[in-house]
């Protein structure tokens, strides 16, 4: 059963990898056809780049660090805020900014949970 689950994970990662590469190709094709590169295009390419990085990390380590999807979420929220423009509701901007701060705080907490400087690392019993 464990081998089936591992093979299924690898198959799904391959599908994600191929789908992301196809999406990048389509985005580059759209930029070429439109003969312009917009900020939205660049931010979308960064999202694709982060997904590819997550696939690479999974392939090498056979596990996904929780911080990678959180970083992708921050990038996606930032892209959403930037692309909404000036006509957006100010309260929505505050909520989205709070979401970014909460996700960033979660990343800091996750990275510091094993920190020796804070004395949070488990001590070996003698």
Coordinates of N, CA and C in Angstrom, one line a residue:
X1 N 0.8 -1.2 0.0 CA 0.0 0.0 0.0 C 0.9 1.3 0.0
X2 N 2.0 1.2 0.8 CA 2.9 2.4 0.8 C 3.5 2.7 -0.5
X3 N 3.9 1.6 -1.3 CA 4.5 1.8 -2.6 C 3.5 2.4 -3.6
X4 N 2.2 2.0 -3.4 CA 1.1 2.5 -4.3 C 1.0 4.0 -4.0
X5 N 0.9 4.4 -2.8 CA 0.8 5.8 -2.4 C 2.0 6.6 -2.9
X6 N 3.2 6.1 -2.8 CA 4.4 6.8 -3.3 C 4.3 7.0 -4.8
X7 N 4.0 5.9 -5.5 CA 3.9 6.0 -7.0 C 2.8 7.0 -7.4
X8 N 1.7 7.0 -6.7 CA 0.6 7.9 -7.0 C 1.1 9.4 -6.8
X9 N 1.8 9.6 -5.7 CA 2.4 10.9 -5.4 C 3.3 11.3 -6.6
X10 N 4.2 10.5 -7.0 CA 5.1 10.8 -8.1 C 4.4 11.0 -9.4
X11 N 3.3 10.2 -9.6 CA 2.5 10.4 -10.9 C 1.8 11.8 -10.8
X12 N 1.3 12.1 -9.7 CA 0.6 13.5 -9.6 C 1.6 14.6 -9.7
X13 N 2.8 14.4 -9.1 CA 3.8 15.5 -9.3 C 4.2 15.6 -10.7
X14 N 4.3 14.5 -11.5 CA 4.6 14.6 -12.9 C 3.5 15.4 -13.6
X15 N 2.2 15.1 -13.3 CA 1.1 15.8 -13.9 C 1.2 17.3 -13.6
X16 N 1.5 17.6 -12.3 CA 1.6 19.1 -11.9 C 2.8 19.7 -12.7
X17 N 3.9 19.0 -12.8 CA 5.1 19.5 -13.5 C 4.7 19.8 -15.0
X18 N 4.2 18.8 -15.7 CA 3.8 19.0 -17.1 C 2.8 20.1 -17.3
X19 N 1.8 20.1 -16.4 CA 0.8 21.2 -16.5 C 1.3 22.6 -16.3
X20 N 2.3 22.7 -15.3 CA 2.9 24.0 -15.1 C 3.7 24.4 -16.3
X21 N 4.5 23.5 -16.8 CA 5.3 23.8 -18.0 C 4.4 24.2 -19.2
X22 N 3.3 23.6 -19.4 CA 2.4 23.9 -20.4 C 1.8 25.3 -20.2
X23 N 1.4 25.6 -18.9 CA 0.9 26.9 -18.6 C 1.9 28.0 -18.8
X24 N 3.2 27.8 -18.5 CA 4.3 28.7 -18.7 C 4.4 29.0 -20.2
X25 N 4.4 27.9 -21.0 CA 4.5 28.1 -22.5 C 3.3 28.9 -23.0
X26 N 2.1 28.6 -22.5 CA 0.9 29.4 -23.0 C 1.1 30.8 -22.6
X27 N 1.6 31.1 -21.4 CA 1.7 32.5 -21.0 C 2.8 33.2 -21.8
X28 N 3.9 32.6 -22.1 CA 4.9 33.2 -23.0 C 4.3 33.4 -24.4
X29 N 3.6 32.4 -24.9 CA 2.9 32.6 -26.2 C 2.0 33.8 -26.2
X30 N 1.2 34.0 -25.1 CA 0.3 35.1 -25.1 C 1.1 36.4 -25.1
X31 N 2.2 36.5 -24.3 CA 3.0 37.7 -24.3 C 3.6 38.0 -25.7
X32 N 4.0 36.9 -26.4 CA 4.5 37.1 -27.7 C 3.5 37.5 -28.7
X33 N 2.3 37.0 -28.6 CA 1.2 37.3 -29.5 C 0.7 38.8 -29.3
X34 N 0.7 39.2 -28.0 CA 0.3 40.5 -27.6 C 1.4 41.5 -27.8
X35 N 2.6 41.1 -28.0 CA 3.8 41.9 -28.1 C 3.9 42.9 -26.9
X36 N 3.5 42.4 -25.8 CA 3.7 43.2 -24.6 C 3.8 42.3 -23.3
X37 N 4.5 42.9 -22.4 CA 4.7 42.2 -21.1 C 4.1 43.1 -20.0
X38 N 3.1 42.6 -19.4 CA 2.4 43.3 -18.3 C 2.9 42.8 -17.0
X39 N 2.6 43.6 -16.0 CA 3.0 43.2 -14.6 C 2.3 41.9 -14.2
X40 N 1.0 41.8 -14.6 CA 0.2 40.6 -14.3 C 0.9 39.4 -14.9
X41 N 1.5 39.5 -16.1 CA 2.2 38.4 -16.7 C 3.4 38.0 -15.9
X42 N 4.2 39.0 -15.5 CA 5.4 38.7 -14.7 C 5.1 38.0 -13.3
X43 N 4.0 38.5 -12.7 CA 3.6 38.0 -11.4 C 3.1 36.5 -11.5
X44 N 2.4 36.3 -12.6 CA 1.9 34.9 -12.9 C 3.1 34.0 -13.1
X45 N 4.1 34.5 -13.8 CA 5.3 33.7 -14.1 C 6.0 33.3 -12.8
X46 N 6.1 34.3 -11.8 CA 6.6 34.0 -10.5 C 5.9 32.9 -9.8
X47 N 4.6 32.9 -9.9 CA 3.8 31.9 -9.3 C 4.1 30.5 -9.9
X48 N 4.2 30.5 -11.2 CA 4.6 29.2 -11.9 C 6.0 28.8 -11.5
X49 N 6.9 29.7 -11.3 CA 8.3 29.4 -10.9 C 8.3 28.8 -9.5
X50 N 7.4 29.3 -8.6 CA 7.4 28.8 -7.3 C 6.8 27.4 -7.3
X51 N 5.8 27.2 -8.1 CA 5.2 25.8 -8.2 C 6.3 24.8 -8.7
X52 N 7.1 25.2 -9.7 CA 8.1 24.4 -10.2 C 9.2 24.1 -9.1
X53 N 9.5 25.1 -8.3 CA 10.4 24.9 -7.2 C 9.9 23.9 -6.2
X54 N 8.6 24.0 -6.0 CA 7.9 23.1 -5.0 C 8.0 21.6 -5.6
X55 N 7.8 21.5 -6.9 CA 7.9 20.1 -7.5 C 9.3 19.6 -7.3
X56 N 10.3 20.5 -7.6 CA 11.7 20.1 -7.5 C 12.1 19.7 -6.1
X57 N 11.6 20.4 -5.1 CA 11.9 20.1 -3.7 C 11.3 18.7 -3.3
X58 N 10.0 18.6 -3.8 CA 9.4 17.3 -3.5 C 10.1 16.1 -4.1
X59 N 10.5 16.3 -5.4 CA 11.2 15.3 -6.1 C 12.5 14.9 -5.4
X60 N 13.3 15.9 -4.9 CA 14.5 15.6 -4.2 C 14.3 15.1 -2.8
X61 N 13.4 15.6 -2.0 CA 13.2 15.2 -0.6 C 12.1 14.2 -0.4
X62 N 11.2 14.0 -1.3 CA 10.1 13.1 -1.2 C 9.1 13.6 -0.1
X63 N 9.2 14.9 0.2 CA 8.2 15.6 1.1 C 8.2 17.1 0.7
X64 N 7.1 17.7 1.1 CA 6.9 19.1 0.8 C 7.0 19.9 2.1
X65 N 7.9 20.9 2.2 CA 7.9 21.8 3.3 C 6.7 22.6 3.3
X66 N 6.1 22.8 4.4 CA 4.9 23.6 4.5 C 5.1 25.1 4.1
X67 N 6.3 25.5 4.2 CA 6.6 27.0 3.9 C 6.5 27.3 2.4
X68 N 6.7 26.3 1.6 CA 6.6 26.6 0.1 C 5.2 27.0 -0.3
X69 N 4.2 26.2 0.0 CA 2.8 26.6 -0.3 C 2.4 27.9 0.3
X70 N 3.0 28.2 1.5 CA 2.6 29.5 2.2 C 3.3 30.6 1.4
X71 N 4.5 30.4 0.9 CA 5.1 31.5 0.1 C 4.3 31.7 -1.2
X72 N 3.9 30.6 -1.8 CA 3.0 30.8 -3.0 C 1.8 31.5 -2.7
X73 N 1.2 31.2 -1.5 CA -0.1 32.0 -1.1 C 0.2 33.5 -1.0
X74 N 1.3 33.8 -0.4 CA 1.7 35.2 -0.2 C 1.8 35.9 -1.6
X75 N 2.5 35.2 -2.5 CA 2.7 35.8 -3.8 C 1.4 35.9 -4.6
X76 N 0.5 34.9 -4.4 CA -0.8 35.0 -5.1 C -1.6 36.1 -4.5
X77 N -1.6 36.3 -3.2 CA -2.4 37.4 -2.6 C -1.8 38.8 -3.0
X78 N -0.5 38.9 -3.1 CA 0.1 40.1 -3.5 C -0.2 40.4 -5.0
X79 N -0.2 39.4 -5.8 CA -0.6 39.6 -7.2 C -2.1 40.0 -7.3
X80 N -2.9 39.4 -6.4 CA -4.4 39.8 -6.4 C -4.5 41.3 -6.0
X81 N -3.8 41.7 -5.0 CA -3.9 43.1 -4.5 C -3.4 44.0 -5.6
X82 N -2.3 43.7 -6.3 CA -1.7 44.6 -7.3 C -2.7 44.7 -8.5
X83 N -3.3 43.6 -8.9 CA -4.1 43.6 -10.1 C -5.5 44.2 -9.9
X84 N -5.9 44.3 -8.6 CA -7.3 44.8 -8.4 C -7.4 46.3 -8.8
X85 N -6.4 47.0 -8.6 CA -6.4 48.4 -9.0 C -7.0 49.3 -8.0
X86 N -7.3 50.6 -8.4 CA -7.7 51.6 -7.4 C -9.2 51.5 -7.1
X87 N -10.0 50.8 -7.9 CA -11.4 50.8 -7.7 C -11.8 49.7 -6.6
X88 N -10.9 49.1 -6.0 CA -11.2 48.0 -5.0 C -11.7 48.6 -3.7
X89 N -12.4 47.9 -3.0 CA -12.9 48.3 -1.7 C -11.8 48.3 -0.7
X90 N -11.6 49.5 0.0 CA -10.5 49.6 1.0 C -10.5 48.5 2.1
X91 N -11.7 48.1 2.5 CA -11.7 47.1 3.6 C -11.2 45.8 3.1
X92 N -11.4 45.5 1.8 CA -10.9 44.2 1.2 C -9.4 44.3 1.2
X93 N -8.8 45.4 0.9 CA -7.4 45.6 0.9 C -6.8 45.3 2.3
X94 N -7.5 45.8 3.3 CA -7.0 45.6 4.7 C -7.1 44.1 5.0
X95 N -8.2 43.4 4.6 CA -8.3 42.0 4.9 C -7.2 41.2 4.2
X96 N -6.9 41.5 2.9 CA -5.9 40.8 2.2 C -4.5 41.1 2.8
X97 N -4.3 42.3 3.2 CA -3.0 42.6 3.8 C -2.9 41.9 5.2
X98 N -3.9 41.8 5.9 CA -3.9 41.0 7.2 C -3.6 39.5 6.9
X99 N -4.2 39.0 5.8 CA -3.9 37.6 5.4 C -2.5 37.4 5.1
X100 N -1.9 38.4 4.4 CA -0.4 38.2 4.1 C 0.4 38.3 5.4
X101 N 0.0 39.2 6.3 CA 0.8 39.2 7.6 C 0.6 37.9 8.4
X102 N -0.6 37.4 8.4 CA -0.8 36.1 9.1 C 0.0 35.0 8.5
X103 N 0.0 34.9 7.2 CA 0.8 33.8 6.5 C 2.3 34.0 6.8
X104 N 2.7 35.3 6.7 CA 4.2 35.6 6.9 C 4.5 35.2 8.4
X105 N 3.6 35.5 9.3 CA 3.9 35.2 10.7 C 3.9 33.6 10.9
X106 N 3.1 32.9 10.2 CA 3.1 31.5 10.2 C 4.5 30.9 9.7
X107 N 5.0 31.5 8.7 CA 6.3 31.1 8.1 C 7.4 31.3 9.2
X108 N 7.3 32.5 9.8 CA 8.4 32.8 10.8 C 8.3 31.8 12.0
X109 N 7.1 31.6 12.4 CA 6.9 30.6 13.5 C 7.4 29.2 13.1
X110 N 7.1 28.8 11.9 CA 7.5 27.5 11.5 C 9.0 27.4 11.4
X111 N 9.6 28.5 10.9 CA 11.1 28.5 10.8 C 11.8 28.6 12.1
X112 N 11.2 29.2 13.1 CA 11.8 29.3 14.4 C 11.5 28.2 15.4
X113 N 10.6 27.3 15.0 CA 10.2 26.3 16.0 C 11.3 25.3 16.4
X114 N 12.4 25.2 15.6 CA 13.5 24.4 15.9 C 14.8 25.2 16.2
X115 N 14.6 26.4 16.5 CA 15.7 27.3 16.6 C 16.4 27.1 17.9
X116 N 17.7 27.0 17.8 CA 18.6 26.9 19.1 C 18.7 28.2 19.8
X117 N 18.6 29.3 19.1 CA 18.7 30.6 19.7 C 17.6 30.9 20.6
X118 N 16.4 30.4 20.3 CA 15.3 30.7 21.2 C 15.1 29.6 22.3
X119 N 16.0 28.6 22.3 CA 15.9 27.6 23.3 C 14.7 26.6 23.1
X120 N 14.2 26.6 21.8 CA 13.0 25.8 21.5 C 13.3 24.4 21.1
X121 N 14.6 24.1 20.8 CA 15.0 22.8 20.3 C 14.9 21.8 21.5
X122 N 14.5 20.6 21.2 CA 14.3 19.6 22.3 C 15.7 19.2 22.8
X123 N 15.8 19.2 24.1 CA 17.0 18.8 24.7 C 17.0 17.3 24.9
X124 N 18.2 16.7 24.7 CA 18.3 15.3 24.9 C 18.4 15.0 26.4
X125 N 17.7 14.0 26.8 CA 17.7 13.6 28.2 C 18.9 12.7 28.5
X126 N 19.5 12.9 29.6 CA 20.7 12.2 30.0 C 20.4 10.9 30.6

